[in-house]
Coordinates of C-alpha atoms in Angstrom, one line a residue:
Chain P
X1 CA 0.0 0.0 0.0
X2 CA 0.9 3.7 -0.7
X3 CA 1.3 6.2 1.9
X4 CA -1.8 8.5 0.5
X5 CA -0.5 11.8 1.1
X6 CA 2.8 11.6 -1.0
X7 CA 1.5 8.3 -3.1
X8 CA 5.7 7.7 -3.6
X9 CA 6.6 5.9 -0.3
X10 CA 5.2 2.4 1.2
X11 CA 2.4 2.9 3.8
X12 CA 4.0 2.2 7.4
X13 CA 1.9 4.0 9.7
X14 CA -1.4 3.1 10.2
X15 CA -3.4 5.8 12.0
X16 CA -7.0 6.0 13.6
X17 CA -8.5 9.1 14.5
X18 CA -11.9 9.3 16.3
X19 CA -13.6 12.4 16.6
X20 CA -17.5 12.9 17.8
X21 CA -18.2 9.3 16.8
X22 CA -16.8 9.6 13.3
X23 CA -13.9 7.0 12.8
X24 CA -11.2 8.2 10.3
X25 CA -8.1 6.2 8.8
X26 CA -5.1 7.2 7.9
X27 CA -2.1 5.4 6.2
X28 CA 1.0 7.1 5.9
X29 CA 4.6 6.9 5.3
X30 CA 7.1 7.4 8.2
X31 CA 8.1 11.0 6.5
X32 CA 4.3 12.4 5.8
X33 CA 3.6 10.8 9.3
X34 CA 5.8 13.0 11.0
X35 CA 4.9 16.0 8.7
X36 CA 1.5 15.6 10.2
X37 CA 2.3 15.4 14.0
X38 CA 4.8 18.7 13.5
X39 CA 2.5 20.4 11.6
X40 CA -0.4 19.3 14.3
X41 CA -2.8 20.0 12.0
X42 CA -5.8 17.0 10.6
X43 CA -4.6 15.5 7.6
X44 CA -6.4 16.3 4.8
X45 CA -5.8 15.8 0.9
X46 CA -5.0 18.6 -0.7
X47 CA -7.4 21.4 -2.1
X48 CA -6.6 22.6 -5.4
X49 CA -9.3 24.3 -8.4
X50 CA -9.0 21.4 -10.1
X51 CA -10.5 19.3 -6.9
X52 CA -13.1 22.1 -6.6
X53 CA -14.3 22.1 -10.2
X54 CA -14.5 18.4 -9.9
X55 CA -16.5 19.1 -6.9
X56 CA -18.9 21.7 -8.9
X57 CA -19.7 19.0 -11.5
X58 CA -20.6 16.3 -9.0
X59 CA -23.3 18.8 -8.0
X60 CA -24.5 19.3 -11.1
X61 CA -28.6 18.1 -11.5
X62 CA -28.0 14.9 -14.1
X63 CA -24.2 13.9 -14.0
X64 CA -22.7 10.5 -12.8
X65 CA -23.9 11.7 -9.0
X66 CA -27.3 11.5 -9.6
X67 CA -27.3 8.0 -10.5
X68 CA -23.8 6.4 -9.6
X69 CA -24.0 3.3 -10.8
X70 CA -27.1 3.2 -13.5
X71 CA -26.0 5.0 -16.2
X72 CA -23.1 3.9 -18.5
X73 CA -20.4 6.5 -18.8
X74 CA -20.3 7.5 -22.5
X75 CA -16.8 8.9 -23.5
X76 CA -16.8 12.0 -26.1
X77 CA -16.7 10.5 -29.6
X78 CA -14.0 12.9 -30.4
X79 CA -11.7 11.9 -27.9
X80 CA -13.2 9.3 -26.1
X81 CA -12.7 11.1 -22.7
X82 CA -14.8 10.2 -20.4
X83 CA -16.9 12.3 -17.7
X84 CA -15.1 10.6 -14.5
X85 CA -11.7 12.8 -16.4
X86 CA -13.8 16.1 -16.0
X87 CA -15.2 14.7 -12.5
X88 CA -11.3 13.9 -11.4
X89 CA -9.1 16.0 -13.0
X90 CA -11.1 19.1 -13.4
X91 CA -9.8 19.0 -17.3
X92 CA -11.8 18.2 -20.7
X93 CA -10.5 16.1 -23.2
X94 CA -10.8 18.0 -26.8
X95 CA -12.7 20.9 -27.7
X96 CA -15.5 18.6 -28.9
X97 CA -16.2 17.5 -25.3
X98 CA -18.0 20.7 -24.8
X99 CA -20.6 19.9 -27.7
X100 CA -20.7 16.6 -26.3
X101 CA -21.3 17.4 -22.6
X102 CA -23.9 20.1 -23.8
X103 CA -26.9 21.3 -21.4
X104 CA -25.0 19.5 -18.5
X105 CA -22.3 22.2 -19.1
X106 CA -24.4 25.4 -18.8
X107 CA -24.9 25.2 -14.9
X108 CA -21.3 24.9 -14.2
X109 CA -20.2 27.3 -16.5
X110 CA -22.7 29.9 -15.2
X111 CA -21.2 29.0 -11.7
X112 CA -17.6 29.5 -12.7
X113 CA -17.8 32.8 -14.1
X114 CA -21.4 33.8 -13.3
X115 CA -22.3 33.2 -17.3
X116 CA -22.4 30.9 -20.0
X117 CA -22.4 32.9 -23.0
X118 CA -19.2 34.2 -24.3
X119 CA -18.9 38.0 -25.5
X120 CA -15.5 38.9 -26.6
X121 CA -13.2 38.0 -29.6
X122 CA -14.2 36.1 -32.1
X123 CA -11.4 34.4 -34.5
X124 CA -11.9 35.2 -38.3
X125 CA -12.3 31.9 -39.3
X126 CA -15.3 31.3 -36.9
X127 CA -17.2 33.5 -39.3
X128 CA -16.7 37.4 -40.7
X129 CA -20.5 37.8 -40.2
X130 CA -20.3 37.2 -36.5
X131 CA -17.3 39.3 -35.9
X132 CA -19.5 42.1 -37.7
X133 CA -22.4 41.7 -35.6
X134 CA -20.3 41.4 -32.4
X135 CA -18.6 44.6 -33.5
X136 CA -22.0 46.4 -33.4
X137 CA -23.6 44.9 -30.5
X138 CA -20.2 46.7 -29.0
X139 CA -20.9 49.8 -30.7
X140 CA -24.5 50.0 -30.1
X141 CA -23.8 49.6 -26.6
X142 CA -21.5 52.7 -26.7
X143 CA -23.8 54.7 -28.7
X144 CA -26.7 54.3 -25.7
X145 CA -23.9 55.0 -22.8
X146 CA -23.4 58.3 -25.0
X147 CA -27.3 58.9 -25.4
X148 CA -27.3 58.8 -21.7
X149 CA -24.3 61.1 -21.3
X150 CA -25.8 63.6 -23.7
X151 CA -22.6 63.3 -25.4
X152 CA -24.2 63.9 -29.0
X153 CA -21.5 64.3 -30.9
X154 CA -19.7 61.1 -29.8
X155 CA -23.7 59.8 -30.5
X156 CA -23.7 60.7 -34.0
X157 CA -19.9 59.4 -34.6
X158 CA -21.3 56.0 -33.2
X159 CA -24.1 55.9 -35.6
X160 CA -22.6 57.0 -38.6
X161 CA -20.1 53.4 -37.9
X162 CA -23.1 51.0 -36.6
X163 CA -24.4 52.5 -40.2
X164 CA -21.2 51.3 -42.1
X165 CA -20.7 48.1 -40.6
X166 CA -24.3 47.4 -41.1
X167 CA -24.1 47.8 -44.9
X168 CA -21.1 45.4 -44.9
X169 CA -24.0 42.7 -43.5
Chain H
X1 CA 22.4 34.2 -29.6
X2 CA 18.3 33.1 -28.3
X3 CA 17.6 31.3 -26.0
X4 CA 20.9 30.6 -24.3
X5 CA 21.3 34.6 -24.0
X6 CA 18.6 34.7 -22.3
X7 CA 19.4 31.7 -19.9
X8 CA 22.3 33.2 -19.2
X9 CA 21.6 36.7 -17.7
X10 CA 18.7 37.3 -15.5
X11 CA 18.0 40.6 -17.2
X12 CA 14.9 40.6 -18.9
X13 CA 12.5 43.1 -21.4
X14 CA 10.0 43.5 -18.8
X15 CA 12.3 45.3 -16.3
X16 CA 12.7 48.6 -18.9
X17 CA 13.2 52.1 -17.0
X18 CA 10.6 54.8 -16.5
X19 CA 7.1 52.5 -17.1
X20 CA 3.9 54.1 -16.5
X21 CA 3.4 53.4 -12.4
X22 CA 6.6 51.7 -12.2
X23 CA 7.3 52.7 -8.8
X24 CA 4.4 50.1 -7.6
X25 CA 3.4 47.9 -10.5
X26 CA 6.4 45.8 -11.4
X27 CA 4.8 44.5 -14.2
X28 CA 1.4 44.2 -16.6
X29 CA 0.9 40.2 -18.2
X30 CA -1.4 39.4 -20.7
X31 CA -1.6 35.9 -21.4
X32 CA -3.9 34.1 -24.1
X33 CA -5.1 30.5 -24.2
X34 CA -6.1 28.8 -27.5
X35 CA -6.2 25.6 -28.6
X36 CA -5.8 23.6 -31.8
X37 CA -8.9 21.9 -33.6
X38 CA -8.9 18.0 -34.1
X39 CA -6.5 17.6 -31.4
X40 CA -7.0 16.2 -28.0
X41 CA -5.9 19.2 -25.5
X42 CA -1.9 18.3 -24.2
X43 CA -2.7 16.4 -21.1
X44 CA -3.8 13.8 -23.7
X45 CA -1.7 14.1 -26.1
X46 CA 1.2 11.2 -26.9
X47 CA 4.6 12.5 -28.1
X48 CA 3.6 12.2 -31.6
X49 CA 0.4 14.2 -31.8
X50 CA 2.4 16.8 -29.1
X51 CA 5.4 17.5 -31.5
X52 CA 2.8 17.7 -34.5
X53 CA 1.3 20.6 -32.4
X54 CA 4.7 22.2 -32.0
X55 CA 5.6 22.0 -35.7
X56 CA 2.3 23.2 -36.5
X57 CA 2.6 26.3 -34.5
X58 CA 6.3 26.7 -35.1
X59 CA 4.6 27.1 -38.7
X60 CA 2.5 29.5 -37.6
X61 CA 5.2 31.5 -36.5
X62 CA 7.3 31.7 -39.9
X63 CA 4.3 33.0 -41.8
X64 CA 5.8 36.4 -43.3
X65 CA 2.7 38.7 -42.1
X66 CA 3.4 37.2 -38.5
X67 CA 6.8 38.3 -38.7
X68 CA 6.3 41.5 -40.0
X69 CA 4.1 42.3 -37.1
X70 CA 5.3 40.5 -34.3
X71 CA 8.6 39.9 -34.9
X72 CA 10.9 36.6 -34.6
X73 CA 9.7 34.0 -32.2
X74 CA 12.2 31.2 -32.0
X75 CA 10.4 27.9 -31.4
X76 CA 12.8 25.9 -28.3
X77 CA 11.9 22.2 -27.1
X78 CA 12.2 21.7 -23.5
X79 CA 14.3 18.9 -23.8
X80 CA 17.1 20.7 -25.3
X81 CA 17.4 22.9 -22.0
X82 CA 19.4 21.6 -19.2
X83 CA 16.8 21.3 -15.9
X84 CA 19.0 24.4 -14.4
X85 CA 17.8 26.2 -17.6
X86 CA 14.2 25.4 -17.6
X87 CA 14.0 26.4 -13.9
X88 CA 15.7 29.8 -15.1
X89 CA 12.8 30.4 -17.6
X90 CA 10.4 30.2 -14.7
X91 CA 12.4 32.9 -12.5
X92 CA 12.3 35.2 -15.6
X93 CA 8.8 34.5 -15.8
X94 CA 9.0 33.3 -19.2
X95 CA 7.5 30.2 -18.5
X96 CA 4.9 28.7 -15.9
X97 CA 6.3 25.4 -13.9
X98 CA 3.3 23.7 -15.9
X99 CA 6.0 23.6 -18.5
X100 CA 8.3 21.9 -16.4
X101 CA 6.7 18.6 -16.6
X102 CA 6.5 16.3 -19.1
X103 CA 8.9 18.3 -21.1
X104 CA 9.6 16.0 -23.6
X105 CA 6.2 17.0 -25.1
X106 CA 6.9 20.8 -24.3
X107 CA 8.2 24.2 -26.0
X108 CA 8.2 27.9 -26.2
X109 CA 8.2 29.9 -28.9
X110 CA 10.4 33.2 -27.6
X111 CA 11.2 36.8 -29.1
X112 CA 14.6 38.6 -28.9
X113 CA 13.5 40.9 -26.2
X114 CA 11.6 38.6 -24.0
X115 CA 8.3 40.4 -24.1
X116 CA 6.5 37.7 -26.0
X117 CA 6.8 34.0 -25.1
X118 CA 4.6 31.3 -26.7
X119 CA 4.4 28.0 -24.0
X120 CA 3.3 25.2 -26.7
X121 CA 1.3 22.3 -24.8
X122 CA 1.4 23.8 -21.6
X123 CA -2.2 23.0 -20.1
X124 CA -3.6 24.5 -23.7
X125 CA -1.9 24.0 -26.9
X126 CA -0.6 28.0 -27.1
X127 CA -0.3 30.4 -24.2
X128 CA 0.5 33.8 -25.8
X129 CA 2.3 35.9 -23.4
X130 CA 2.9 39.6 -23.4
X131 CA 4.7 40.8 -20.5
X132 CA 5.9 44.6 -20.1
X133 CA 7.2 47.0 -17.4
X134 CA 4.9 49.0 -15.3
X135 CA 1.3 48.8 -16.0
X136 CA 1.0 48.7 -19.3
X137 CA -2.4 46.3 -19.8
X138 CA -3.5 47.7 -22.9
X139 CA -1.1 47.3 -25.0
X140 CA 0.3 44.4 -24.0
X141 CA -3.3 43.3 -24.9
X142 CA -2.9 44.8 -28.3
X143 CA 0.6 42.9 -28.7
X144 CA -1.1 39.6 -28.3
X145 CA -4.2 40.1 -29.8
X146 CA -2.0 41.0 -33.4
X147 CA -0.1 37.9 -32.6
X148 CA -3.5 35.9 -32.2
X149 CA -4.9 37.2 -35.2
X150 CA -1.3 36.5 -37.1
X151 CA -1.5 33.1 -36.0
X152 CA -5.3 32.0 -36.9
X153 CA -4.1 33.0 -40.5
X154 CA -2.6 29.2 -40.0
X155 CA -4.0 27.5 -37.5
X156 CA -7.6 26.3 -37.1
X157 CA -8.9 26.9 -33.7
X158 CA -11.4 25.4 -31.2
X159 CA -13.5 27.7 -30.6
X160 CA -17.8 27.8 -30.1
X161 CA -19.8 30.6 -30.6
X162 CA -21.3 30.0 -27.5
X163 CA -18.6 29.2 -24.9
X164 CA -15.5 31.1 -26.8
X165 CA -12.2 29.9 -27.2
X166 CA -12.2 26.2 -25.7
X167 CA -9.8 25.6 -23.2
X168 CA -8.6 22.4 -21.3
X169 CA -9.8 24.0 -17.9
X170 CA -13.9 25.2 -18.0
X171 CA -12.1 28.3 -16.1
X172 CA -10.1 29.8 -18.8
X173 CA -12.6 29.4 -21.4
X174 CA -14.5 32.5 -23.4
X175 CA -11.6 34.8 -23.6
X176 CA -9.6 32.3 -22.9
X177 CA -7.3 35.7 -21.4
X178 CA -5.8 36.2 -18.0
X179 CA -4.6 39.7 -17.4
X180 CA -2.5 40.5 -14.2
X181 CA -0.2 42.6 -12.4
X182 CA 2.7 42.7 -10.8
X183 CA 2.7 45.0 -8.1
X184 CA 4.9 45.7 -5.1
X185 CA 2.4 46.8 -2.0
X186 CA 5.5 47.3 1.2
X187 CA 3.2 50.1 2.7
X188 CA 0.2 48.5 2.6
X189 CA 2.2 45.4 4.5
X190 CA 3.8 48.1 6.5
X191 CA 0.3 49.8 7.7
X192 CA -0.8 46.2 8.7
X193 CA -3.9 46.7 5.8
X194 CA -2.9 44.3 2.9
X195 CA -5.3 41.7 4.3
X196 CA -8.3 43.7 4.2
X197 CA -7.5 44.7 0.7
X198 CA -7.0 42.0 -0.4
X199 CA -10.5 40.0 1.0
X200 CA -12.5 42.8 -0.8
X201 CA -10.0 42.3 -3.9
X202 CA -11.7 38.7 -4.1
X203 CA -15.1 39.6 -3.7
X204 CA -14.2 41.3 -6.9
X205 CA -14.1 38.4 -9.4
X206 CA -9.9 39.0 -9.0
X207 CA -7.3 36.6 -7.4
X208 CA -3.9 37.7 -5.7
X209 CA -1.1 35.2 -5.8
X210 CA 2.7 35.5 -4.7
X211 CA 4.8 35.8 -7.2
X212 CA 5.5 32.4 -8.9
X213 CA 1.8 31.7 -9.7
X214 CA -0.6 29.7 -8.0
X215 CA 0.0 28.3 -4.4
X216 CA 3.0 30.6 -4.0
X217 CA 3.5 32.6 -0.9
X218 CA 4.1 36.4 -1.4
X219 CA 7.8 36.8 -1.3
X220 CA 9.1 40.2 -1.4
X221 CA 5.8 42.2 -0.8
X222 CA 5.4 41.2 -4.4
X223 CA 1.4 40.5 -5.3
X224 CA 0.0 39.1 -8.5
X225 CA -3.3 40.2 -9.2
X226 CA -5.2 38.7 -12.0
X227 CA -8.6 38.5 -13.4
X228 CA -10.8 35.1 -12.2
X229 CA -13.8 35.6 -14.8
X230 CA -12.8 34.8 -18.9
X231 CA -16.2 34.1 -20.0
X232 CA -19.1 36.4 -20.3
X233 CA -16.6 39.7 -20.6
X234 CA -15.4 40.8 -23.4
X235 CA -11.5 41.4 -22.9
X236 CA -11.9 45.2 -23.3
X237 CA -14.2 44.8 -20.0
X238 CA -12.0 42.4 -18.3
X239 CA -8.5 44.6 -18.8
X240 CA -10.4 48.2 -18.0
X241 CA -11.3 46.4 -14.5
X242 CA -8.2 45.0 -13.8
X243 CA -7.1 48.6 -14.6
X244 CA -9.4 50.4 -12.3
X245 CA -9.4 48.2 -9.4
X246 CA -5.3 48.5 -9.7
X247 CA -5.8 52.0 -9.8
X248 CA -7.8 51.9 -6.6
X249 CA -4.5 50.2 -5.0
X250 CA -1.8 52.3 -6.4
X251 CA -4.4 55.3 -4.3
X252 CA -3.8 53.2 -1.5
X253 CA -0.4 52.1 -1.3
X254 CA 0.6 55.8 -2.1
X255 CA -1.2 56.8 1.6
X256 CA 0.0 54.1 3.1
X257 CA 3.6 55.4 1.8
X258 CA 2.5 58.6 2.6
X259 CA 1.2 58.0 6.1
X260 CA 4.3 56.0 7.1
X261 CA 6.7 59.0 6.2
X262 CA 4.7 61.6 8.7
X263 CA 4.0 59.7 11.0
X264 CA 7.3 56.8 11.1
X265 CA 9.7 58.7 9.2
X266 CA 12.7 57.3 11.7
X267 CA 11.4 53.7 11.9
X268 CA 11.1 53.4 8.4
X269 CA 14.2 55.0 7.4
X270 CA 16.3 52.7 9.8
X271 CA 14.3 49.5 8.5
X272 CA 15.2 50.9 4.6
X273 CA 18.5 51.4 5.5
X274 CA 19.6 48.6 8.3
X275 CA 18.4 46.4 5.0
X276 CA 20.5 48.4 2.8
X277 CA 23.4 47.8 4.9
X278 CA 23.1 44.3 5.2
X279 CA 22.4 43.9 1.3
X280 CA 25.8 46.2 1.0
X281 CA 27.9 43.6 3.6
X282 CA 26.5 40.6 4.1
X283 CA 28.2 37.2 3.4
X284 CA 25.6 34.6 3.9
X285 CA 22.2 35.7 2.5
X286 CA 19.0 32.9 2.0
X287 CA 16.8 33.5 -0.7
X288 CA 13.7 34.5 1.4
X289 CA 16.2 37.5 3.1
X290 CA 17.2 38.5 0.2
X291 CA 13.4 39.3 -1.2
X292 CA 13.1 40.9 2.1
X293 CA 15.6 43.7 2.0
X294 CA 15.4 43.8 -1.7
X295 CA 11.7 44.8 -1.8
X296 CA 12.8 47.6 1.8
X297 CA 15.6 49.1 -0.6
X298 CA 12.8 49.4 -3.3
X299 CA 10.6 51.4 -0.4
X300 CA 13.9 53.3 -0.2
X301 CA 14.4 54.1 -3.8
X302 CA 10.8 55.1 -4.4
X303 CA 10.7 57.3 -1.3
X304 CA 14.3 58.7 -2.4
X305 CA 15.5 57.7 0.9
X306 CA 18.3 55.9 -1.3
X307 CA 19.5 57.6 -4.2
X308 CA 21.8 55.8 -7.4
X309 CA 20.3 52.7 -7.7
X310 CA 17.4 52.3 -10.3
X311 CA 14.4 50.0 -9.5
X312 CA 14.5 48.0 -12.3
X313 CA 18.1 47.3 -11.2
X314 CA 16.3 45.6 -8.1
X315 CA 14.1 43.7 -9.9
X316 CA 17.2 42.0 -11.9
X317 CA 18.9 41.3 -8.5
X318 CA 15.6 39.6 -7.5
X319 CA 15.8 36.9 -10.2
X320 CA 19.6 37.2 -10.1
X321 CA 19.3 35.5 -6.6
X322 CA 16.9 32.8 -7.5
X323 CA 18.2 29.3 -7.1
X324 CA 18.2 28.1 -10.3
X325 CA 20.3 31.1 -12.0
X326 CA 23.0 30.6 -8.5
X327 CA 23.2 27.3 -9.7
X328 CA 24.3 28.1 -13.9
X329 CA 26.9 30.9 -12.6
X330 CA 28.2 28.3 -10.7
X331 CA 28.4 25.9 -12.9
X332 CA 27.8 23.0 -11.0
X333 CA 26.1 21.9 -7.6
X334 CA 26.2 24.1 -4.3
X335 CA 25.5 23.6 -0.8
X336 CA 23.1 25.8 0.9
X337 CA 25.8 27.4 2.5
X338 CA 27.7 28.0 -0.6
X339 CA 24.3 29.1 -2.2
X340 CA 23.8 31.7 0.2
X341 CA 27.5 32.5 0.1
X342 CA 27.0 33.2 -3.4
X343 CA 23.9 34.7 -3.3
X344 CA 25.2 37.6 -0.8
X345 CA 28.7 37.8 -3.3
X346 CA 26.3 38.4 -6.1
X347 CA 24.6 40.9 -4.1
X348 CA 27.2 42.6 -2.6
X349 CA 29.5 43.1 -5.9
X350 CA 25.9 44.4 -8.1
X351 CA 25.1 47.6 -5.6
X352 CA 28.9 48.0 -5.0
X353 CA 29.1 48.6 -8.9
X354 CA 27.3 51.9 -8.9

């Protein structure tokens, strides 16, 4: 057995902890072990992003928590990551996984960053006609936080580009 | 010439003279994550499909137009740096330790002047990374973003209408961009209030790290602050935030500076120069000492407590006393003692120079 803090050495140190009836075990290596009784604090694995975005999709309505055992764990046909990667690691696989993961995705994107849709650059390729509408969207945004200024002249400026850019539609 | 130059001395683009707010903010990072279509992102990659990704972008990167604009960026493996090297690229803040491991599948694409560095198959396929002195956000956005559009002329990237630029990580996607600072807070330290700053910095959608990234303590009074959100903001929105709430902190460092010199004008002048003094005389000097009266000498300079000595020339002596660049000046292995023998030579004979 591996001591499960470092997961290099052999497991020598078998340790039981009780604490308000909850029975926790422990099995270290002689160095982690004495780590742990210098440091005096309870052992615990450690906390990274990764662990807590692992920890968001668990939660999520519809993924392998739900139903542990029922469902058979479809990989992404791309490539053929699985969910329990994403669940464990706190990484996708390809880009495709996020087609394939789909509605499941929305929740814990909109808890990460508080929403799912993106607004910024957009890469040529994806598409001149969404850059152009993005562009606007931008602009037309600018043109009502002049309105509201009473900043007319910037106003007009605004319009006079939304116009342009609108022709190029 | 490349990248064993810039191995070899510890000075670096981003420590110029004279950047906007360069008397706080070390530096301003802007660093880009995109990934290749029709490959699996780097964690699964095998060697193969990795160094098919490096040629590709290497590619990329000898397209004329890219060139024109961004200049030469010299594709590197990993594995043809020594460990002592690859470590060195991390003090420089060239590289992240991500790019440490697994380097056999690994590389960065670097310019001349070390303000652009381009990880391949770090946790994405390409991290574009703009780093300049002082705070500097925008156009260090504007650098990478030319060097993002040069590159799409080539590659094909992952990217979805709806969730951005697809990244290995569900945190980095969108944008895909993580802008931060570098900034150098000792009076807020000082005046016992960089704790409450930085809880209501937090609360902000931003992170503050120490200085080597993630899980790094703050060595030096040095902070890295750095946007949390990449999806849902455009990057205009993401850097002018960044901007203002650094802003807000420059205010508040300058009181704190301010405050200390009415009301401890002795106590901080004997603190800036008792660490002067040691820096000047000293023969044994650990690395976390050295950060120490480094970043008190900085307080110094700023409040022209110490005159002759340049900040950025600080900054240099910070990474010049890192382990990894004691170790290739050596040339060869060191004891801790002869470490921190060398560290305080190094030191000693650099503000002796002036």
């Amino acid at each position: 057995m591996l001591c499960e803090k470092c997961q290099e050495r052999p497991a020598t140190v078998h340790y039981t902890e009780i604490i308000n009836n909850k029975q926790k075990k422990m099995h270290l290596c002689e160095v982690c072990a004495g780590q742990l009784q210098a440091e005096g604090f309870n052992f615990m694995p450690q906390m990274n992003l990764h662990n807590f975005l692992a920890g968001f999709w668990n939660q999520v309505p519809g993924t392998q928590n739900f139903a542990p055992h029922t469902r058979k764990e479809a990989g992404c046909p791309a490539c053929g990551a699985p969910e329990s990667l994403l669940a464990k690691k706190g990484l996708f696989g390809c880009g495709d996984c996020y087609k394939h993961f789909g509605d499941r995705l929305e929740p814990l994107m909109r808890r990460i960053h508080g929403s799912s849709t993106h607004t910024g650059k957009v890469p040529e390729r994806a598409g001149g006609r969404a850059r152009l509408l993005r562009k606007i969207e931008t602009l037309r945004a600018r043109l009502q936080d002049a309105v509201n200024r009473e900043a007319f002249e910037e106003a007009a400026q605004l319009r006079d580009q939304i116009k342009e850019l609108e022709k190029q539609l | 010439m490349g990248i064993k130059k810039t191995v070899n001395s510890a000075r670096s683009g981003w420590m110029g003279a004279g950047a906007p707010e360069g008397d706080i903010v070390v530096s301003s990072r802007i660093r880009i994550a995109r990934n290749l279509h029709g490959y699996s992102f780097p964690h699964l990659l095998d060697r193969e499909k990795a160094e098919q990704v490096i040629h590709a972008v290497q590619l990329a990167l000898e397209n004329g137009e890219l060139v024109k604009q961004a200049g030469i960026l010299e594709m590197n493996r990993m594995a043809e740096l020594s460990p002592v090297e690859r470590q060195i690229l991390v003090e420089k803040h060239l590289i992240s330790p991500n790019l440490l491991e697994e380097h056999e599948k690994k590389a960065v694409a670097l310019r001349d002047d070390e303000l652009v560095s381009i990880m391949v198959n770090e946790e994405d396929h390409l991290r574009i990374q703009c780093l300049l002195p002082g705070l500097q956000l925008e156009k260090a956005w504007e650098m990478a973003d030319k060097i993002d559009d040069g590159l799409e002329k080539t590659l094909d990237y992952a990217f979805s209408s709806k969730y951005g630029y697809l990244t290995a990580c569900p945190t980095n996607a969108g944008t895909g961009l993580r802008a931060s600072v570098m900034l150098h807070l000792p009076g807020l330290v000082l005046v016992d209030q960089i704790r409450g700053v930085l809880a209501s910095i937090s609360k902000l959608g931003f992170t503050v790290r120490g200085l080597y990234g993630e899980g790094t303590e703050a060595l030096g009074n040095l902070f890295q602050l750095s946007n949390q959100v990449t999806l849902g903001h455009s990057e205009e929105e993401i850097i002018s935030s960044l901007n203002s709430i650094t802003g807000q902190l420059l205010a508040r460092e300058r009181e704190a500076r301010k405050a200390l010199l009415q009301q401890r004008r002795e106590q901080l002048a004997d603190r800036v120069g008792r660490s002067y003094g040691t820096l000047m005389h000293a023969h044994m000097m650990s690395s976390e000492e050295a950060m120490r009266r480094i970043s008190d000498v900085r307080l110094g300079v700023d409040l022209q407590m110490i005159t002759g000595i340049a900040p950025e020339q600080l900054t240099e002596l910070m990474v010049m006393t890192r382990p990894a660049y004691l170790l290739k000046q050596a040339q060869g292995d060191l004891s801790p003692a002869q470490r921190d023998n060398m560290r305080a030579n190094i030191i000693r004979s650099k503000l002796n120079q002036r």
